[in-house]
Amino acid sequence: MSKRTFRIWRGSKDGGEFKTYTAKVDPGMVVLDVLHRIQADEANDLALRWNCKAGKCGSCSMEINGKPKLSCMTRMNSFGPDETITCQPLKTFPVIKDLVTDVSWNYEQNKRIRPFKPRPREQDGTHRMYQEDVDRVQEFRKCIECYLCQDVCHVIRDRDQKGAFVGPRFMIRLASLEMHPLDTEDRIPEIRKEYGSGLCNITRCCTEVCPEHIGITDNGIIPLKERVVDRYYDPIAAIGRRLFGIRRRTKTHAEEKKEA
Ligand code: SF4
Ligand code: SF4
Ligand code: FES
């Protein structure tokens, strides 16, 4: 057992400050365990969110030593022996109390996205899909909605473009719908205009912090940006659409391969 120093931001939307705590740390503990010990022993009114303690509910997001992380997946032995551990709320969202922020803006973005609309079933009552198409969208469905990517994205965090860009989490939700082999909706116009795909400049900061290791930028955002470019900035494709009415839905992986 060792003793470690924690600096924890305490306050509300009206302001606050860092307070210092010293806690005993047992082998195998994660940051969330130590926060619970501090809550039990020294600061009964410390507010923090958690549910699963297994990296699956996305509730315990905070900034630990300046980096967006899940506190339940941040092991104490990942810090130097004398390092002070600083915990503060996600900077991008308004503070409610201590380490708890109001992430409801994200739910509002989700509501803006047109939902899945499958094509009709085939005559035998089935929905057939290529496995490779299923695999491609499966990655995006691993999202636990921790919003660490939304927190770190500089378009939302530093430039405060909350109204103009839905953020990386919702770009991959859009990718999961646009690349779904059964979906019939066309969201490319909104992706360009309302959801602000052009504001992402592919820094990949979102991908780096994702605890589910989703290829947010390379597998989700870049393919969506390419579809926007194909639609709006490729003159040959535009003429083809005008002359032949080429369908506007995003192609599946299997369709792309067939055409290659
Ligand atoms: S890659 Fe795009 S979405 Fe991700 S953090 Fe950078 S600007 Fe934001
Ligand atoms: S994409 Fe990754 S970082 Fe973003 S909300 Fe989902 S799990 Fe969290
Ligand atoms: S408590 Fe569920 S992800 Fe950390």
GROMACS .gro file of C-alpha atoms and ligand atoms in nm:
model
  280
    1MET     CA    1   0.000   0.000   0.000
    2SER     CA    2   0.128   0.352  -0.083
    3LYS     CA    3   0.000   0.704  -0.032
    4ARG     CA    4  -0.079   0.918  -0.334
    5THR     CA    5  -0.169   1.282  -0.379
    6PHE     CA    6  -0.478   1.371  -0.579
    7ARG     CA    7  -0.586   1.718  -0.693
    8ILE     CA    8  -0.958   1.711  -0.759
    9TRP     CA    9  -1.161   1.995  -0.903
   10ARG     CA   10  -1.445   2.083  -0.666
   11GLY     CA   11  -1.718   2.325  -0.757
   12SER     CA   12  -2.025   2.394  -0.967
   13LYS     CA   13  -2.124   2.595  -1.274
   14ASP     CA   14  -2.063   2.908  -1.066
   15GLY     CA   15  -1.694   2.830  -1.019
   16GLY     CA   16  -1.464   2.615  -0.813
   17GLU     CA   17  -1.106   2.520  -0.738
   18PHE     CA   18  -0.871   2.224  -0.707
   19LYS     CA   19  -0.851   2.063  -0.364
   20THR     CA   20  -0.574   1.831  -0.257
   21TYR     CA   21  -0.634   1.488  -0.101
   22THR     CA   22  -0.402   1.212   0.009
   23ALA     CA   23  -0.526   0.858  -0.026
   24LYS     CA   24  -0.396   0.509   0.039
   25VAL     CA   25  -0.360   0.308  -0.281
   26ASP     CA   26  -0.364  -0.071  -0.290
   27PRO     CA   27  -0.204  -0.274  -0.570
   28GLY     CA   28  -0.433  -0.315  -0.873
   29MET     CA   29  -0.639  -0.002  -0.808
   30VAL     CA   30  -0.764   0.224  -1.084
   31VAL     CA   31  -0.827   0.599  -1.050
   32LEU     CA   32  -1.200   0.541  -0.990
   33ASP     CA   33  -1.120   0.317  -0.689
   34VAL     CA   34  -0.910   0.592  -0.533
   35LEU     CA   35  -1.178   0.853  -0.598
   36HIS     CA   36  -1.426   0.627  -0.420
   37ARG     CA   37  -1.184   0.593  -0.127
   38ILE     CA   38  -1.148   0.971  -0.108
   39GLN     CA   39  -1.527   1.002  -0.127
   40ALA     CA   40  -1.569   0.754   0.158
   41ASP     CA   41  -1.293   0.887   0.385
   42GLU     CA   42  -1.246   1.256   0.319
   43ALA     CA   43  -1.504   1.408   0.085
   44ASN     CA   44  -1.846   1.247   0.124
   45ASP     CA   45  -2.005   1.507  -0.101
   46LEU     CA   46  -1.767   1.453  -0.397
   47ALA     CA   47  -1.980   1.413  -0.712
   48LEU     CA   48  -1.866   1.172  -0.983
   49ARG     CA   49  -2.040   0.944  -1.228
   50TRP     CA   50  -1.980   0.574  -1.275
   51ASN     CA   51  -2.179   0.258  -1.337
   52CYS     CA   52  -1.997  -0.048  -1.466
   53LYS     CA   53  -1.633  -0.008  -1.358
   54ALA     CA   54  -1.554  -0.214  -1.664
   55GLY     CA   55  -1.505   0.041  -1.943
   56LYS     CA   56  -1.846  -0.034  -2.092
   57CYS     CA   57  -2.097   0.226  -1.972
   58GLY     CA   58  -1.905   0.543  -2.065
   59SER     CA   59  -2.012   0.724  -1.746
   60CYS     CA   60  -1.681   0.784  -1.567
   61SER     CA   61  -1.524   1.014  -1.830
   62MET     CA   62  -1.308   1.294  -1.692
   63GLU     CA   63  -0.975   1.462  -1.759
   64ILE     CA   64  -0.691   1.294  -1.575
   65ASN     CA   65  -0.361   1.481  -1.579
   66GLY     CA   66  -0.502   1.685  -1.866
   67LYS     CA   67  -0.610   1.394  -2.085
   68PRO     CA   68  -0.967   1.275  -2.147
   69LYS     CA   69  -0.993   0.926  -1.996
   70LEU     CA   70  -1.223   0.673  -1.834
   71SER     CA   71  -1.133   0.676  -1.465
   72CYS     CA   72  -1.227   0.309  -1.430
   73MET     CA   73  -0.977   0.209  -1.699
   74THR     CA   74  -0.687   0.426  -1.581
   75ARG     CA   75  -0.460   0.213  -1.368
   76MET     CA   76  -0.275   0.373  -1.080
   77ASN     CA   77   0.046   0.198  -1.182
   78SER     CA   78   0.042   0.393  -1.509
   79PHE     CA   79   0.163   0.701  -1.314
   80GLY     CA   80   0.509   0.770  -1.181
   81PRO     CA   81   0.560   0.681  -0.809
   82ASP     CA   82   0.557   1.045  -0.694
   83GLU     CA   83   0.327   1.185  -0.959
   84THR     CA   84   0.029   1.391  -0.840
   85ILE     CA   85  -0.290   1.284  -1.012
   86THR     CA   86  -0.515   1.568  -1.121
   87CYS     CA   87  -0.882   1.494  -1.192
   88GLN     CA   88  -1.112   1.752  -1.345
   89PRO     CA   89  -1.443   1.749  -1.534
   90LEU     CA   90  -1.461   1.730  -1.914
   91LYS     CA   91  -1.376   2.079  -2.030
   92THR     CA   92  -1.604   2.089  -2.333
   93PHE     CA   93  -1.931   2.048  -2.142
   94PRO     CA   94  -2.085   2.258  -1.864
   95VAL     CA   95  -2.008   2.149  -1.510
   96ILE     CA   96  -2.294   2.035  -1.290
   97LYS     CA   97  -2.091   1.952  -0.979
   98ASP     CA   98  -1.730   1.850  -0.918
   99LEU     CA   99  -1.643   1.585  -1.181
  100VAL     CA  100  -1.993   1.563  -1.329
  101THR     CA  101  -2.072   1.749  -1.649
  102ASP     CA  102  -2.390   1.807  -1.844
  103VAL     CA  103  -2.345   1.609  -2.167
  104SER     CA  104  -2.704   1.656  -2.289
  105TRP     CA  105  -2.585   1.854  -2.594
  106ASN     CA  106  -2.470   1.519  -2.731
  107TYR     CA  107  -2.818   1.369  -2.701
  108GLU     CA  108  -2.953   1.667  -2.893
  109GLN     CA  109  -2.710   1.592  -3.178
  110ASN     CA  110  -2.825   1.232  -3.183
  111LYS     CA  111  -3.186   1.340  -3.223
  112ARG     CA  112  -3.094   1.549  -3.529
  113ILE     CA  113  -2.985   1.240  -3.725
  114ARG     CA  114  -3.241   1.065  -3.940
  115PRO     CA  115  -3.272   0.708  -3.810
  116PHE     CA  116  -3.212   0.376  -3.986
  117LYS     CA  117  -3.464   0.307  -4.263
  118PRO     CA  118  -3.421  -0.043  -4.405
  119ARG     CA  119  -3.517  -0.151  -4.755
  120PRO     CA  120  -3.810  -0.398  -4.775
  121ARG     CA  121  -3.743  -0.762  -4.700
  122GLU     CA  122  -3.677  -0.997  -4.988
  123GLN     CA  123  -3.949  -1.229  -5.116
  124ASP     CA  124  -3.848  -1.507  -4.880
  125GLY     CA  125  -3.879  -1.267  -4.585
  126THR     CA  126  -3.507  -1.227  -4.524
  127HIS     CA  127  -3.265  -0.936  -4.524
  128ARG     CA  128  -2.948  -1.054  -4.701
  129MET     CA  129  -2.619  -0.874  -4.643
  130TYR     CA  130  -2.257  -0.939  -4.731
  131GLN     CA  131  -2.055  -1.026  -4.422
  132GLU     CA  132  -1.793  -0.765  -4.515
  133ASP     CA  133  -2.063  -0.493  -4.510
  134VAL     CA  134  -2.180  -0.610  -4.169
  135ASP     CA  135  -1.820  -0.613  -4.042
  136ARG     CA  136  -1.755  -0.261  -4.163
  137VAL     CA  137  -2.038  -0.103  -3.963
  138GLN     CA  138  -1.989  -0.329  -3.662
  139GLU     CA  139  -1.683  -0.131  -3.555
  140PHE     CA  140  -1.890   0.185  -3.512
  141ARG     CA  141  -2.142   0.004  -3.295
  142LYS     CA  142  -1.878  -0.054  -3.027
  143CYS     CA  143  -1.921   0.310  -2.917
  144ILE     CA  144  -2.000   0.337  -2.544
  145GLU     CA  145  -2.095   0.706  -2.566
  146CYS     CA  146  -1.828   0.819  -2.322
  147TYR     CA  147  -1.791   1.144  -2.524
  148LEU     CA  148  -1.415   1.156  -2.473
  149CYS     CA  149  -1.384   1.215  -2.848
  150GLN     CA  150  -1.638   1.498  -2.831
  151ASP     CA  151  -1.442   1.647  -2.539
  152VAL     CA  152  -1.108   1.646  -2.719
  153CYS     CA  153  -1.225   1.760  -3.065
  154HIS     CA  154  -1.086   2.111  -3.103
  155VAL     CA  155  -1.373   2.220  -3.329
  156ILE     CA  156  -1.612   2.180  -3.036
  157ARG     CA  157  -1.369   2.239  -2.749
  158ASP     CA  158  -1.164   2.541  -2.856
  159ARG     CA  159  -1.358   2.694  -3.141
  160ASP     CA  160  -1.694   2.633  -2.974
  161GLN     CA  161  -1.857   2.528  -3.301
  162LYS     CA  162  -2.123   2.329  -3.116
  163GLY     CA  163  -2.393   2.452  -3.349
  164ALA     CA  164  -2.202   2.380  -3.670
  165PHE     CA  165  -2.036   2.041  -3.616
  166VAL     CA  166  -2.197   1.733  -3.459
  167GLY     CA  167  -1.858   1.598  -3.351
  168PRO     CA  168  -1.674   1.269  -3.402
  169ARG     CA  169  -1.912   1.047  -3.205
  170PHE     CA  170  -2.199   1.146  -3.431
  171MET     CA  171  -1.991   1.135  -3.745
  172ILE     CA  172  -1.938   0.766  -3.675
  173ARG     CA  173  -2.306   0.721  -3.605
  174LEU     CA  174  -2.369   0.877  -3.944
  175ALA     CA  175  -2.104   0.650  -4.095
  176SER     CA  176  -2.271   0.345  -3.941
  177LEU     CA  177  -2.599   0.445  -4.106
  178GLU     CA  178  -2.457   0.558  -4.441
  179MET     CA  179  -2.250   0.241  -4.479
  180HIS     CA  180  -2.525   0.010  -4.360
  181PRO     CA  181  -2.610  -0.229  -4.643
  182LEU     CA  182  -2.985  -0.215  -4.574
  183ASP     CA  183  -3.031   0.154  -4.513
  184THR     CA  184  -3.212   0.356  -4.780
  185GLU     CA  185  -3.179   0.711  -4.650
  186ASP     CA  186  -2.947   0.967  -4.807
  187ARG     CA  187  -2.784   1.184  -4.540
  188ILE     CA  188  -2.495   1.320  -4.749
  189PRO     CA  189  -2.650   1.669  -4.793
  190GLU     CA  190  -2.694   1.705  -4.416
  191ILE     CA  191  -2.348   1.564  -4.346
  192ARG     CA  192  -2.202   1.844  -4.554
  193LYS     CA  193  -2.425   2.129  -4.447
  194GLU     CA  194  -2.593   2.073  -4.113
  195TYR     CA  195  -2.353   1.832  -3.948
  196GLY     CA  196  -2.042   2.021  -4.063
  197SER     CA  197  -1.815   1.750  -4.205
  198GLY     CA  198  -1.594   2.020  -4.360
  199LEU     CA  199  -1.499   2.154  -4.016
  200CYS     CA  200  -1.311   1.837  -3.926
  201ASN     CA  201  -0.949   1.875  -4.034
  202ILE     CA  202  -0.850   1.516  -3.962
  203THR     CA  203  -0.622   1.577  -3.666
  204ARG     CA  204  -0.713   1.230  -3.532
  205CYS     CA  205  -0.720   1.350  -3.168
  206CYS     CA  206  -1.062   1.184  -3.134
  207THR     CA  207  -0.928   0.848  -3.251
  208GLU     CA  208  -0.639   0.867  -3.005
  209VAL     CA  209  -0.864   0.898  -2.699
  210CYS     CA  210  -1.132   0.644  -2.796
  211PRO     CA  211  -1.133   0.366  -2.533
  212GLU     CA  212  -1.298   0.130  -2.782
  213HIS     CA  213  -1.020   0.190  -3.036
  214ILE     CA  214  -1.270   0.279  -3.308
  215GLY     CA  215  -1.104   0.410  -3.623
  216ILE     CA  216  -1.315   0.727  -3.594
  217THR     CA  217  -1.121   0.938  -3.840
  218ASP     CA  218  -0.985   0.689  -4.092
  219ASN     CA  219  -1.280   0.449  -4.105
  220GLY     CA  220  -1.569   0.687  -4.036
  221ILE     CA  221  -1.502   1.054  -4.099
  222ILE     CA  222  -1.270   1.034  -4.400
  223PRO     CA  223  -1.505   0.802  -4.600
  224LEU     CA  224  -1.793   1.041  -4.525
  225LYS     CA  225  -1.587   1.339  -4.637
  226GLU     CA  226  -1.502   1.148  -4.957
  227ARG     CA  227  -1.871   1.088  -5.023
  228VAL     CA  228  -1.939   1.460  -4.980
  229VAL     CA  229  -1.659   1.542  -5.226
  230ASP     CA  230  -1.789   1.283  -5.476
  231ARG     CA  231  -2.137   1.430  -5.450
  232TYR     CA  232  -2.062   1.800  -5.460
  233TYR     CA  233  -1.720   1.851  -5.607
  234ASP     CA  234  -1.673   1.575  -5.866
  235PRO     CA  235  -1.799   1.730  -6.195
  236ILE     CA  236  -1.813   1.399  -6.384
  237ALA     CA  237  -2.022   1.234  -6.114
  238ALA     CA  238  -2.250   1.540  -6.109
  239ILE     CA  239  -2.306   1.523  -6.488
  240GLY     CA  240  -2.371   1.147  -6.460
  241ARG     CA  241  -2.631   1.204  -6.192
  242ARG     CA  242  -2.803   1.472  -6.399
  243LEU     CA  243  -2.807   1.262  -6.717
  244PHE     CA  244  -2.873   0.917  -6.582
  245GLY     CA  245  -3.019   0.980  -6.237
  246ILE     CA  246  -2.757   0.761  -6.071
  247ARG     CA  247  -2.883   0.663  -5.728
  248ARG     CA  248  -2.773   0.882  -5.447
  249ARG     CA  249  -2.751   0.634  -5.160
  250THR     CA  250  -2.399   0.564  -5.031
  251LYS     CA  251  -2.258   0.247  -5.188
  252THR     CA  252  -2.196  -0.063  -4.982
  253HIS     CA  253  -1.849  -0.211  -4.960
  254ALA     CA  254  -1.953  -0.499  -5.185
  255GLU     CA  255  -2.089  -0.258  -5.446
  256GLU     CA  256  -1.771  -0.055  -5.439
  257LYS     CA  257  -1.563  -0.369  -5.491
  258LYS     CA  258  -1.782  -0.484  -5.780
  259GLU     CA  259  -1.728  -0.154  -5.958
  260ALA     CA  260  -1.350  -0.143  -5.894
  261SF4     S1  261  -1.018   1.435  -3.653
  261SF4    FE1  262  -1.190   1.578  -3.686
  261SF4     S2  263  -1.348   1.508  -3.544
  261SF4    FE2  264  -1.153   1.415  -3.477
  261SF4     S3  265  -1.072   1.556  -3.325
  261SF4    FE3  266  -0.982   1.615  -3.522
  261SF4     S4  267  -1.120   1.774  -3.603
  261SF4    FE4  268  -1.232   1.668  -3.437
  262SF4     S1  269  -1.643   0.700  -3.046
  262SF4    FE1  270  -1.508   0.624  -2.883
  262SF4     S2  271  -1.450   0.809  -2.771
  262SF4    FE2  272  -1.625   0.865  -2.895
  262SF4     S3  273  -1.802   0.837  -2.761
  262SF4    FE3  274  -1.775   0.645  -2.873
  262SF4     S4  275  -1.646   0.517  -2.745
  262SF4    FE4  276  -1.630   0.726  -2.665
  263FES     S1  277  -1.767   0.313  -1.491
  263FES    FE1  278  -1.846   0.241  -1.681
  263FES     S2  279  -1.698   0.304  -1.826
  263FES    FE2  280  -1.611   0.359  -1.634
   0.00000   0.00000   0.00000
